[in-house]
């Protein structure tokens, strides 16, 4: 089958056939295999049939990219609705993030009645610990007439996932699976100080590296590889690059798991080793593009632009979430042009954005996950590795993982690079807002909602397996030989249990008495208290003797069969403990999800949000706020927002949405009046936490984080963006992302407070104070969309209509104006 001049692969044809049958379809295929073509066909079909279609993506960057791609082909038929941007919201095709789609379902499901298809790009995000529940809730509660196109990298348990979807959706769901890549990959390990090798070399190289702590010699290098030209010692982390250049395996995506690592690696090559990856013509071309883009996005005067220009002039750049969003977009466009030969980037670049390279390098196979360092999961590795190999350009894609031999764990590394990818697991976890929306619809039957979840579907299988193990253990227990007592009329098991219980009690009492002896000696030091000390110690010695005497009264002491009885007793006890653990695990799996819903309902009831299967005013308000809903509702009803000025409200909001940080300078807030209010807010949150602990809620509401308060106050009062570093040491991208999150929350509050004119007007002013310059996301998208004509510009709706947010904002979790989805 030909589509847009391309000969389609088998899996693409099968997926398109399913769409032509008006069915839902789940497509799993390796990264770079061509899943996007299927989504494009679904969009084209809906446009041709005059139906509406929604394309959801997990991150804003992907939503923006898809918007530009589709707009270039379909013009005004395309719109985008995110927590940051609303353009042409009545369009036939809408791009949005998954949080927005979920929130629209809860806000007013009728607004989705004319939507024919919803495309879920990167559906395996349902496995994400923080955001996965959003995908699950969307699939469960979406109108039944909606069909889904679910696209994903390889899902090992795809059939189980499809079975669950069929159990909750009315329209038939077809599965299309492709395991082969159009451009095969070669996976290698690069051993620091040695060269390119394989897993089988780890042990030998580790022994060499650790031997006497000596410096590796050239003779230690792998015989199968020529020595790689070394860079100066300070830049050894980038020594793999000359190998890639010599093998003609550029361009390369070089994944680092820290922003600092991205920047330092790029700088080391350009400013340290003077590496130049472009010829004179390419250099002139990339500098021209870079300069034009900087003017277009108005970042010519931004810090680091001069330094960055030097990097790109050598064909090298970096990309991470801490950069200005506009500068990130410049980098993405330069990489797409093919002139960036080496891009150091964090893992967010691997999600969805269609920017493959000839090779992929991992600076390490370990990453810091917020708690400690761990090896990558196989899914994470293959998601990033899949960016290697450009279809139609490369015959092979190359993947290198840098390893330090003396610290390498061969077992862990084998697990990471193996083809066996972890199955997706449900992360179903209803927020307070979701519970309120569902409680309003289902009342006390809300517990039945859990039975529709993927979690329940998978747990049924787990419980069935556990029950089989319990049956086996129970049967094994029944045939184990029991202790047999030689004394008439005494049951062996009971006697040996009594023996060990008495022995255990004696040991505990003797331990307690010895502790008391130590305390007495400490309390009665000196000659003057010698008599008292002797008297008290005699009492203790008497008690010790009594316990020792009692030991002789056991029938088991001295018995010739004690060893046999003890062995049988311990075997039975061990099996009983294993059986109890299995039963406890089974009970937990069956009851914990329902208990968590019940616990949150109890908290909401005590806070005055629900009563007798009805939402009270506080509950109705919180149901329209997605993220930080309980804290914000409590503050709204206590009148805090009326007492504060616009700048103070913005300060309060940034304290609510900011995540705790342990490092970095920040200027402390000194406004006594505002501090007093913030401390009062923390007291309010403490009461919420008290109720959550009392009812055993697993995820506790966070306290305020004040580190960015002075920076927000300065920004709200008109401070220039490059002056913010005086108030907090934070990456520019983090300032922008946090401020945008505040704006999104303010829009939600404004929508929840419709009818309260004075407060709504104040919130509008709050938003205006923040949403300017580089923080204005709509401005960035409109600048980036050069081909927007006057008609499209006229369709632009003020992003102030945006109304939802995701507290787990992870470079893409945001929300939307559900009201704008109706046509």
CSV table of C-alpha atoms in Angstrom, one decimal, residues 248-539:
chain,number,residue,atom,x,y,z
A,248,UNK,CA,31.5,8.2,10.1
A,249,UNK,CA,28.8,7.6,12.7
A,250,UNK,CA,27.8,11.2,13.2
A,251,UNK,CA,25.4,12.9,13.8
A,252,UNK,CA,25.1,11.6,17.4
A,253,UNK,CA,22.7,12.0,20.3
A,254,UNK,CA,24.8,11.8,23.4
A,255,UNK,CA,22.6,11.2,26.5
A,256,UNK,CA,23.8,12.5,29.8
A,257,UNK,CA,21.7,12.2,33.0
A,258,UNK,CA,22.5,15.6,34.3
A,259,UNK,CA,22.2,19.1,32.9
A,260,UNK,CA,25.7,20.0,34.1
A,261,UNK,CA,27.1,16.9,32.3
A,262,UNK,CA,25.5,18.1,29.0
A,263,UNK,CA,27.0,21.5,29.3
A,264,UNK,CA,30.5,20.4,30.5
A,265,UNK,CA,30.8,17.7,27.9
A,266,UNK,CA,30.0,20.1,25.1
A,267,UNK,CA,32.3,22.9,26.4
A,268,UNK,CA,35.1,20.4,26.9
A,269,UNK,CA,35.1,19.4,23.3
A,270,UNK,CA,34.9,23.0,21.9
A,271,UNK,CA,36.8,25.1,24.4
A,272,UNK,CA,39.2,22.4,25.6
A,273,UNK,CA,40.1,20.2,22.6
A,274,UNK,CA,39.1,22.7,19.8
A,275,UNK,CA,37.1,20.0,18.1
A,276,UNK,CA,35.5,21.1,14.8
A,277,UNK,CA,32.9,18.8,13.2
A,278,UNK,CA,31.8,21.1,10.3
A,279,UNK,CA,33.5,22.2,7.1
A,280,UNK,CA,33.7,25.9,6.2
A,281,UNK,CA,30.4,25.9,4.2
A,282,UNK,CA,28.5,24.0,6.9
A,283,UNK,CA,29.8,26.4,9.5
A,284,UNK,CA,28.6,29.4,7.6
A,285,UNK,CA,25.2,27.9,7.1
A,286,UNK,CA,24.6,26.9,10.7
A,287,UNK,CA,25.7,30.3,12.0
A,288,UNK,CA,23.4,32.0,9.6
A,289,UNK,CA,20.5,29.8,10.7
A,290,UNK,CA,21.4,30.3,14.4
A,291,UNK,CA,21.6,34.1,14.1
A,292,UNK,CA,18.3,34.2,12.3
A,293,UNK,CA,16.5,32.0,14.8
A,294,UNK,CA,17.9,34.0,17.7
A,295,UNK,CA,16.5,37.2,16.2
A,296,UNK,CA,13.2,35.5,15.4
A,297,UNK,CA,12.9,34.3,19.0
A,298,UNK,CA,14.3,37.5,20.5
A,299,UNK,CA,17.1,35.9,22.5
A,300,UNK,CA,20.1,37.7,20.9
A,301,UNK,CA,20.8,39.5,24.2
A,302,UNK,CA,20.3,36.5,26.4
A,303,UNK,CA,23.2,35.2,28.5
A,304,UNK,CA,25.2,32.3,27.1
A,305,UNK,CA,24.2,33.1,23.5
A,306,UNK,CA,27.7,34.1,22.5
A,307,UNK,CA,29.1,30.9,24.1
A,308,UNK,CA,26.4,28.8,22.5
A,309,UNK,CA,27.1,30.4,19.1
A,310,UNK,CA,30.7,29.1,19.5
A,311,UNK,CA,29.4,25.6,20.2
A,312,UNK,CA,27.1,25.4,17.2
A,313,UNK,CA,29.8,26.8,14.9
A,314,UNK,CA,31.6,23.5,15.6
A,315,UNK,CA,28.5,21.4,15.0
A,316,UNK,CA,28.1,20.8,18.8
A,317,UNK,CA,25.3,21.8,21.2
A,318,UNK,CA,23.4,20.7,24.3
A,319,UNK,CA,19.7,20.5,25.2
A,320,UNK,CA,18.1,20.1,28.6
A,321,UNK,CA,15.0,21.2,30.6
A,322,UNK,CA,17.0,23.9,32.4
A,323,UNK,CA,17.5,26.0,29.2
A,324,UNK,CA,15.2,28.7,28.0
A,325,UNK,CA,12.3,27.1,26.0
A,326,UNK,CA,13.1,29.4,23.1
A,327,UNK,CA,16.8,28.4,23.0
A,328,UNK,CA,15.7,24.7,23.2
A,329,UNK,CA,13.6,25.3,20.2
A,330,UNK,CA,16.4,26.9,18.3
A,331,UNK,CA,18.6,23.8,19.1
A,332,UNK,CA,15.8,21.4,17.9
A,333,UNK,CA,15.5,23.3,14.6
A,334,UNK,CA,19.3,23.2,14.1
A,335,UNK,CA,19.4,19.5,14.8
A,336,UNK,CA,16.6,18.9,12.4
A,337,UNK,CA,18.5,20.7,9.7
A,338,UNK,CA,21.3,18.1,10.0
A,339,UNK,CA,24.0,20.5,10.8
A,340,UNK,CA,24.3,19.7,14.5
A,341,UNK,CA,26.7,16.7,14.5
A,342,UNK,CA,26.8,16.1,18.3
A,343,UNK,CA,24.0,16.9,20.7
A,344,UNK,CA,24.5,16.4,24.4
A,345,UNK,CA,21.0,16.0,25.9
A,346,UNK,CA,19.0,14.6,28.8
A,347,UNK,CA,16.5,11.8,28.4
A,348,UNK,CA,13.6,14.1,27.7
A,349,UNK,CA,14.8,14.4,24.1
A,350,UNK,CA,14.0,10.7,23.6
A,351,UNK,CA,10.3,11.2,24.2
A,352,UNK,CA,8.3,11.4,21.1
A,353,UNK,CA,10.2,14.1,19.3
A,354,UNK,CA,11.1,12.8,15.8
A,355,UNK,CA,14.8,13.7,15.7
A,356,UNK,CA,16.8,10.5,15.0
A,357,UNK,CA,20.6,10.4,14.6
A,358,UNK,CA,23.1,7.9,13.1
A,359,UNK,CA,24.3,6.9,16.6
A,360,UNK,CA,23.3,7.2,20.2
A,361,UNK,CA,25.7,7.3,23.2
A,362,UNK,CA,25.0,6.9,26.9
A,363,UNK,CA,27.4,8.8,29.1
A,364,UNK,CA,26.5,6.1,31.7
A,365,UNK,CA,23.9,3.4,32.3
A,366,UNK,CA,23.2,4.7,35.7
A,367,UNK,CA,21.1,7.7,36.7
A,368,UNK,CA,20.0,9.5,39.8
A,369,UNK,CA,16.2,9.0,40.4
A,370,UNK,CA,15.8,11.6,43.2
A,371,UNK,CA,16.7,9.1,45.9
A,372,UNK,CA,19.8,7.4,44.7
A,373,UNK,CA,21.7,6.1,41.7
A,374,UNK,CA,20.3,3.1,39.8
A,375,UNK,CA,20.8,1.4,36.5
A,376,UNK,CA,18.4,2.2,33.7
A,377,UNK,CA,15.5,0.0,33.1
A,378,UNK,CA,15.6,-1.9,29.8
A,379,UNK,CA,12.6,0.2,28.6
A,380,UNK,CA,14.4,3.5,29.3
A,381,UNK,CA,17.5,2.2,27.5
A,382,UNK,CA,15.7,1.0,24.4
A,383,UNK,CA,13.5,4.2,24.2
A,384,UNK,CA,16.7,6.3,24.0
A,385,UNK,CA,18.7,3.8,21.9
A,386,UNK,CA,15.8,3.7,19.4
A,387,UNK,CA,16.8,7.3,18.3
A,388,UNK,CA,19.8,5.7,16.5
A,389,UNK,CA,19.5,5.0,12.8
A,390,UNK,CA,17.8,7.3,10.4
A,391,UNK,CA,15.3,5.6,8.1
A,392,UNK,CA,16.2,6.1,4.4
A,393,UNK,CA,19.7,7.4,5.4
A,394,UNK,CA,21.4,4.8,7.6
A,395,UNK,CA,21.6,1.1,7.0
A,396,UNK,CA,22.6,0.5,10.7
A,397,UNK,CA,22.2,2.6,13.8
A,398,UNK,CA,25.0,2.5,16.4
A,399,UNK,CA,24.5,2.5,20.2
A,400,UNK,CA,27.3,2.9,22.7
A,401,UNK,CA,27.1,2.9,26.5
A,402,UNK,CA,30.1,4.2,28.3
A,403,UNK,CA,31.3,2.0,31.2
A,404,UNK,CA,33.9,2.5,33.9
A,405,UNK,CA,35.2,-1.1,34.2
A,406,UNK,CA,36.2,-1.0,37.9
A,407,UNK,CA,32.7,-0.1,39.0
A,408,UNK,CA,30.7,-2.0,36.4
A,409,UNK,CA,28.1,-4.7,37.5
A,410,UNK,CA,27.9,-7.1,34.6
A,411,UNK,CA,24.6,-8.6,35.7
A,412,UNK,CA,22.9,-5.2,35.9
A,413,UNK,CA,24.4,-4.1,32.5
A,414,UNK,CA,23.2,-7.3,30.8
A,415,UNK,CA,19.7,-6.6,32.1
A,416,UNK,CA,19.7,-3.0,30.8
A,417,UNK,CA,20.9,-3.8,27.2
A,418,UNK,CA,18.9,-7.0,26.9
A,419,UNK,CA,16.0,-7.2,24.5
A,420,UNK,CA,13.7,-8.3,27.4
A,421,UNK,CA,11.7,-5.1,28.2
A,422,UNK,CA,9.8,-4.8,31.4
A,423,UNK,CA,6.0,-5.1,31.1
A,424,UNK,CA,3.8,-2.1,31.7
A,425,UNK,CA,2.2,-1.9,35.2
A,426,UNK,CA,-0.8,0.1,36.3
A,427,UNK,CA,-0.2,3.3,38.2
A,428,UNK,CA,-3.9,3.9,39.0
A,429,UNK,CA,-4.1,6.4,41.8
A,430,UNK,CA,-7.1,8.7,42.0
A,431,UNK,CA,-6.4,12.3,43.2
A,432,UNK,CA,-8.7,14.2,45.4
A,433,UNK,CA,-10.1,16.0,42.4
A,434,UNK,CA,-10.7,12.8,40.5
A,435,UNK,CA,-12.4,11.3,43.5
A,436,UNK,CA,-14.7,14.3,43.9
A,437,UNK,CA,-15.7,14.1,40.3
A,438,UNK,CA,-16.4,10.4,40.4
A,439,UNK,CA,-18.1,10.7,43.8
A,440,UNK,CA,-20.5,13.3,42.3
A,441,UNK,CA,-21.4,10.8,39.6
A,442,UNK,CA,-21.3,7.4,41.4
A,443,UNK,CA,-21.7,8.3,45.1
A,444,UNK,CA,-20.9,5.3,47.3
A,445,UNK,CA,-20.5,3.1,44.2
A,446,UNK,CA,-17.2,4.9,43.6
A,447,UNK,CA,-15.5,1.8,44.8
A,448,UNK,CA,-16.8,-0.1,41.7
A,449,UNK,CA,-14.7,2.3,39.6
A,450,UNK,CA,-11.6,0.5,40.8
A,451,UNK,CA,-12.8,-2.8,39.3
A,452,UNK,CA,-12.5,-1.1,35.8
A,453,UNK,CA,-8.8,-0.2,36.3
A,454,UNK,CA,-5.9,-1.9,34.7
A,455,UNK,CA,-4.6,-2.3,38.3
A,456,UNK,CA,-7.6,-4.5,39.2
A,457,UNK,CA,-7.2,-6.4,36.0
A,458,UNK,CA,-3.5,-7.1,36.7
A,459,UNK,CA,-4.2,-7.7,40.4
A,460,UNK,CA,-6.7,-10.5,39.6
A,461,UNK,CA,-3.9,-12.3,37.9
A,462,UNK,CA,-1.5,-11.7,40.8
A,463,UNK,CA,-4.0,-12.9,43.3
A,464,UNK,CA,-4.8,-16.0,41.3
A,465,UNK,CA,-1.1,-16.8,41.2
A,466,UNK,CA,-0.7,-16.1,44.9
A,467,UNK,CA,-3.6,-18.4,45.7
A,468,UNK,CA,-2.0,-21.2,43.7
A,469,UNK,CA,1.2,-20.7,45.8
A,470,UNK,CA,-0.9,-20.6,49.0
A,471,UNK,CA,-2.5,-23.9,48.0
A,472,UNK,CA,0.9,-25.5,47.4
A,473,UNK,CA,2.3,-24.2,50.7
A,474,UNK,CA,-0.8,-25.4,52.6
A,475,UNK,CA,-0.5,-28.8,51.1
A,476,UNK,CA,3.2,-29.0,51.8
A,477,UNK,CA,2.5,-28.0,55.5
A,478,UNK,CA,0.0,-30.8,55.9
A,479,UNK,CA,2.5,-33.5,55.0
A,480,UNK,CA,5.5,-32.2,57.0
A,481,UNK,CA,6.4,-34.5,59.9
A,482,UNK,CA,5.5,-33.0,63.2
A,483,UNK,CA,7.5,-33.2,66.5
A,484,UNK,CA,6.5,-36.3,68.6
A,485,UNK,CA,6.9,-36.1,72.4
A,486,UNK,CA,8.0,-39.3,74.2
A,487,UNK,CA,5.9,-38.4,77.3
A,488,UNK,CA,2.4,-39.9,77.4
A,489,UNK,CA,-0.5,-37.6,76.8
A,490,UNK,CA,1.6,-34.6,75.6
A,491,UNK,CA,1.3,-33.3,72.1
A,492,UNK,CA,4.8,-32.9,70.5
A,493,UNK,CA,4.2,-29.7,68.6
A,494,UNK,CA,2.6,-27.9,71.6
A,495,UNK,CA,5.5,-29.0,73.9
A,496,UNK,CA,8.3,-27.9,71.6
A,497,UNK,CA,6.4,-24.6,71.0
A,498,UNK,CA,6.1,-24.2,74.8
A,499,UNK,CA,9.8,-25.0,75.2
A,500,UNK,CA,11.0,-22.3,72.8
A,501,UNK,CA,8.4,-19.8,74.0
A,502,UNK,CA,9.8,-20.2,77.6
A,503,UNK,CA,13.3,-20.0,76.3
A,504,UNK,CA,12.6,-16.9,74.4
A,505,UNK,CA,10.9,-15.3,77.4
A,506,UNK,CA,13.8,-16.2,79.6
A,507,UNK,CA,16.3,-14.6,77.2
A,508,UNK,CA,14.2,-11.4,77.0
A,509,UNK,CA,14.0,-11.2,80.8
A,510,UNK,CA,17.7,-11.9,81.3
A,511,UNK,CA,18.5,-9.3,78.8
A,512,UNK,CA,16.2,-6.8,80.6
A,513,UNK,CA,17.8,-7.6,84.0
A,514,UNK,CA,21.3,-7.1,82.6
A,515,UNK,CA,20.3,-3.7,81.3
A,516,UNK,CA,18.9,-2.9,84.8
A,517,UNK,CA,22.2,-4.0,86.3
A,518,UNK,CA,24.1,-1.5,84.1
A,519,UNK,CA,21.6,1.3,85.0
A,520,UNK,CA,22.1,0.5,88.8
A,521,UNK,CA,25.8,0.6,88.5
A,522,UNK,CA,25.6,3.9,86.6
A,523,UNK,CA,23.2,5.5,89.1
A,524,UNK,CA,25.1,4.4,92.3
A,525,UNK,CA,28.7,5.3,91.5
A,526,UNK,CA,31.1,6.1,94.3
A,527,UNK,CA,31.9,4.7,97.8
A,528,UNK,CA,29.0,6.6,99.5
A,529,UNK,CA,26.4,4.5,97.5
A,530,UNK,CA,28.2,1.2,97.7
A,531,UNK,CA,25.7,-0.3,100.2
A,532,UNK,CA,22.7,0.8,98.1
A,533,UNK,CA,24.3,-0.6,95.0
A,534,UNK,CA,25.0,-4.0,96.6
A,535,UNK,CA,21.5,-4.2,97.9
A,536,UNK,CA,19.9,-3.4,94.6
A,537,UNK,CA,22.2,-5.7,92.7
A,538,UNK,CA,21.4,-8.6,95.0
A,539,UNK,CA,17.8,-8.3,94.0
